[in-house]
Amino acid sequence: METQSIIVCRCEEVDLKQLLETAERYSCSSRELKLRSRAGMGYCGGRTCRLLVDSIVQQLTDTQASNEIPLKHQPPVRPVTFQNLGGGLS
């Protein structure tokens, strides 16, 4: 398996190769990389890939990730009650 074909963002199916190429081409911050590649914009809101996107940018730029405009986490699409999760058991 080729290392760069590893999927970083499962929700948007963004692989490592896409992120590396985009980050090198545009010299972007984590937020810009997210906006250009859609990594972190899927259903999970970046919960699974946010740290990886930050570390990719940090390694390429040799700078500490600035949190002046952090990638945001989003709640689920709509709230679900415990009753709905349990199938209505009392």
PDB file of C-alpha atoms in Angstrom:
ATOM      1  CA  MET A   1       0.000   0.000   0.000  1.00  0.00           C
ATOM      2  CA  GLU A   2       1.326   3.401  -0.934  1.00  0.00           C
ATOM      3  CA  THR A   3       1.668   5.735   2.034  1.00  0.00           C
ATOM      4  CA  GLN A   4       0.169   8.742   0.269  1.00  0.00           C
ATOM      5  CA  SER A   5      -3.010   6.853  -0.630  1.00  0.00           C
ATOM      6  CA  ILE A   6      -3.997   6.678   3.050  1.00  0.00           C
ATOM      7  CA  ILE A   7      -7.387   8.288   3.668  1.00  0.00           C
ATOM      8  CA  VAL A   8      -7.083  11.052   6.256  1.00  0.00           C
ATOM      9  CA  CYS A   9     -10.661  12.338   6.170  1.00  0.00           C
ATOM     10  CA  ARG A  10     -13.056   9.414   5.902  1.00  0.00           C
ATOM     11  CA  CYS A  11     -16.182  11.542   5.634  1.00  0.00           C
ATOM     12  CA  GLU A  12     -14.991  13.470   2.579  1.00  0.00           C
ATOM     13  CA  GLU A  13     -12.572  10.768   1.302  1.00  0.00           C
ATOM     14  CA  VAL A  14      -9.549  13.086   1.281  1.00  0.00           C
ATOM     15  CA  ASP A  15      -6.240  11.249   1.126  1.00  0.00           C
ATOM     16  CA  LEU A  16      -2.794  12.215   2.350  1.00  0.00           C
ATOM     17  CA  LYS A  17      -1.541  12.895  -1.171  1.00  0.00           C
ATOM     18  CA  GLN A  18      -4.274  15.500  -1.768  1.00  0.00           C
ATOM     19  CA  LEU A  19      -3.496  17.232   1.512  1.00  0.00           C
ATOM     20  CA  LEU A  20       0.265  17.288   0.909  1.00  0.00           C
ATOM     21  CA  GLU A  21      -0.099  18.620  -2.644  1.00  0.00           C
ATOM     22  CA  THR A  22      -2.569  21.308  -1.577  1.00  0.00           C
ATOM     23  CA  ALA A  23      -0.496  22.383   1.429  1.00  0.00           C
ATOM     24  CA  GLU A  24       2.698  22.624  -0.631  1.00  0.00           C
ATOM     25  CA  ARG A  25       1.048  24.411  -3.551  1.00  0.00           C
ATOM     26  CA  TYR A  26      -0.706  27.094  -1.515  1.00  0.00           C
ATOM     27  CA  SER A  27       1.440  27.250   1.670  1.00  0.00           C
ATOM     28  CA  CYS A  28      -1.735  27.280   3.670  1.00  0.00           C
ATOM     29  CA  SER A  29      -2.710  27.169   7.301  1.00  0.00           C
ATOM     30  CA  SER A  30      -4.792  24.349   8.748  1.00  0.00           C
ATOM     31  CA  ARG A  31      -7.979  26.291   8.192  1.00  0.00           C
ATOM     32  CA  GLU A  32      -7.093  27.101   4.587  1.00  0.00           C
ATOM     33  CA  LEU A  33      -6.166  23.469   3.961  1.00  0.00           C
ATOM     34  CA  LYS A  34      -9.541  22.419   5.325  1.00  0.00           C
ATOM     35  CA  LEU A  35     -11.371  24.862   3.067  1.00  0.00           C
ATOM     36  CA  ARG A  36      -9.373  23.920  -0.038  1.00  0.00           C
ATOM     37  CA  SER A  37      -9.570  20.142   0.419  1.00  0.00           C
ATOM     38  CA  ARG A  38     -12.836  19.716   2.412  1.00  0.00           C
ATOM     39  CA  ALA A  39     -10.968  17.627   4.992  1.00  0.00           C
ATOM     40  CA  GLY A  40     -12.873  18.035   8.239  1.00  0.00           C
ATOM     41  CA  MET A  41     -16.079  19.232   6.603  1.00  0.00           C
ATOM     42  CA  GLY A  42     -17.980  15.941   6.649  1.00  0.00           C
ATOM     43  CA  TYR A  43     -20.487  14.491   9.090  1.00  0.00           C
ATOM     44  CA  CYS A  44     -18.037  14.230  11.985  1.00  0.00           C
ATOM     45  CA  GLY A  45     -17.064  17.911  11.668  1.00  0.00           C
ATOM     46  CA  GLY A  46     -13.341  17.186  11.836  1.00  0.00           C
ATOM     47  CA  ARG A  47     -13.339  15.095  14.994  1.00  0.00           C
ATOM     48  CA  THR A  48     -11.350  12.278  13.351  1.00  0.00           C
ATOM     49  CA  CYS A  49      -9.009  14.211  11.050  1.00  0.00           C
ATOM     50  CA  ARG A  50      -8.477  17.631  12.617  1.00  0.00           C
ATOM     51  CA  LEU A  51      -5.294  16.686  14.467  1.00  0.00           C
ATOM     52  CA  LEU A  52      -3.861  15.031  11.357  1.00  0.00           C
ATOM     53  CA  VAL A  53      -4.530  18.121   9.229  1.00  0.00           C
ATOM     54  CA  ASP A  54      -2.859  20.284  11.899  1.00  0.00           C
ATOM     55  CA  SER A  55       0.182  18.001  12.058  1.00  0.00           C
ATOM     56  CA  ILE A  56       0.575  17.917   8.255  1.00  0.00           C
ATOM     57  CA  VAL A  57       0.674  21.701   8.101  1.00  0.00           C
ATOM     58  CA  GLN A  58       3.000  21.851  11.101  1.00  0.00           C
ATOM     59  CA  GLN A  59       5.462  19.402   9.511  1.00  0.00           C
ATOM     60  CA  LEU A  60       5.471  21.172   6.156  1.00  0.00           C
ATOM     61  CA  THR A  61       5.895  24.684   7.554  1.00  0.00           C
ATOM     62  CA  ASP A  62       8.053  23.900  10.616  1.00  0.00           C
ATOM     63  CA  THR A  63       5.822  26.142  12.702  1.00  0.00           C
ATOM     64  CA  GLN A  64       3.607  25.476  15.657  1.00  0.00           C
ATOM     65  CA  ALA A  65      -0.085  25.393  14.758  1.00  0.00           C
ATOM     66  CA  SER A  66      -1.628  28.734  15.603  1.00  0.00           C
ATOM     67  CA  ASN A  67      -5.051  28.589  17.138  1.00  0.00           C
ATOM     68  CA  GLU A  68      -6.078  32.109  16.263  1.00  0.00           C
ATOM     69  CA  ILE A  69      -8.809  30.670  14.014  1.00  0.00           C
ATOM     70  CA  PRO A  70      -9.025  27.017  15.024  1.00  0.00           C
ATOM     71  CA  LEU A  71     -10.839  24.380  13.054  1.00  0.00           C
ATOM     72  CA  LYS A  72     -14.220  24.071  14.680  1.00  0.00           C
ATOM     73  CA  HIS A  73     -16.030  20.983  15.872  1.00  0.00           C
ATOM     74  CA  GLN A  74     -19.681  20.675  15.065  1.00  0.00           C
ATOM     75  CA  PRO A  75     -22.422  18.885  16.963  1.00  0.00           C
ATOM     76  CA  PRO A  76     -24.342  16.095  15.223  1.00  0.00           C
ATOM     77  CA  VAL A  77     -26.649  17.080  12.379  1.00  0.00           C
ATOM     78  CA  ARG A  78     -29.678  16.855  14.654  1.00  0.00           C
ATOM     79  CA  PRO A  79     -30.056  15.947  18.307  1.00  0.00           C
ATOM     80  CA  VAL A  80     -31.204  12.438  19.181  1.00  0.00           C
ATOM     81  CA  THR A  81     -32.962  11.593  22.432  1.00  0.00           C
ATOM     82  CA  PHE A  82     -31.930   8.636  24.573  1.00  0.00           C
ATOM     83  CA  GLN A  83     -35.416   7.208  24.059  1.00  0.00           C
ATOM     84  CA  ASN A  84     -34.830   7.062  20.293  1.00  0.00           C
ATOM     85  CA  LEU A  85     -31.441   5.445  20.804  1.00  0.00           C
ATOM     86  CA  GLY A  86     -32.814   2.778  23.130  1.00  0.00           C
ATOM     87  CA  GLY A  87     -35.731   1.889  20.912  1.00  0.00           C
ATOM     88  CA  GLY A  88     -38.359   3.187  23.325  1.00  0.00           C
ATOM     89  CA  LEU A  89     -37.483   0.840  26.196  1.00  0.00           C
ATOM     90  CA  SER A  90     -38.731   2.052  29.547  1.00  0.00           C
TER      91      SER A  90
END
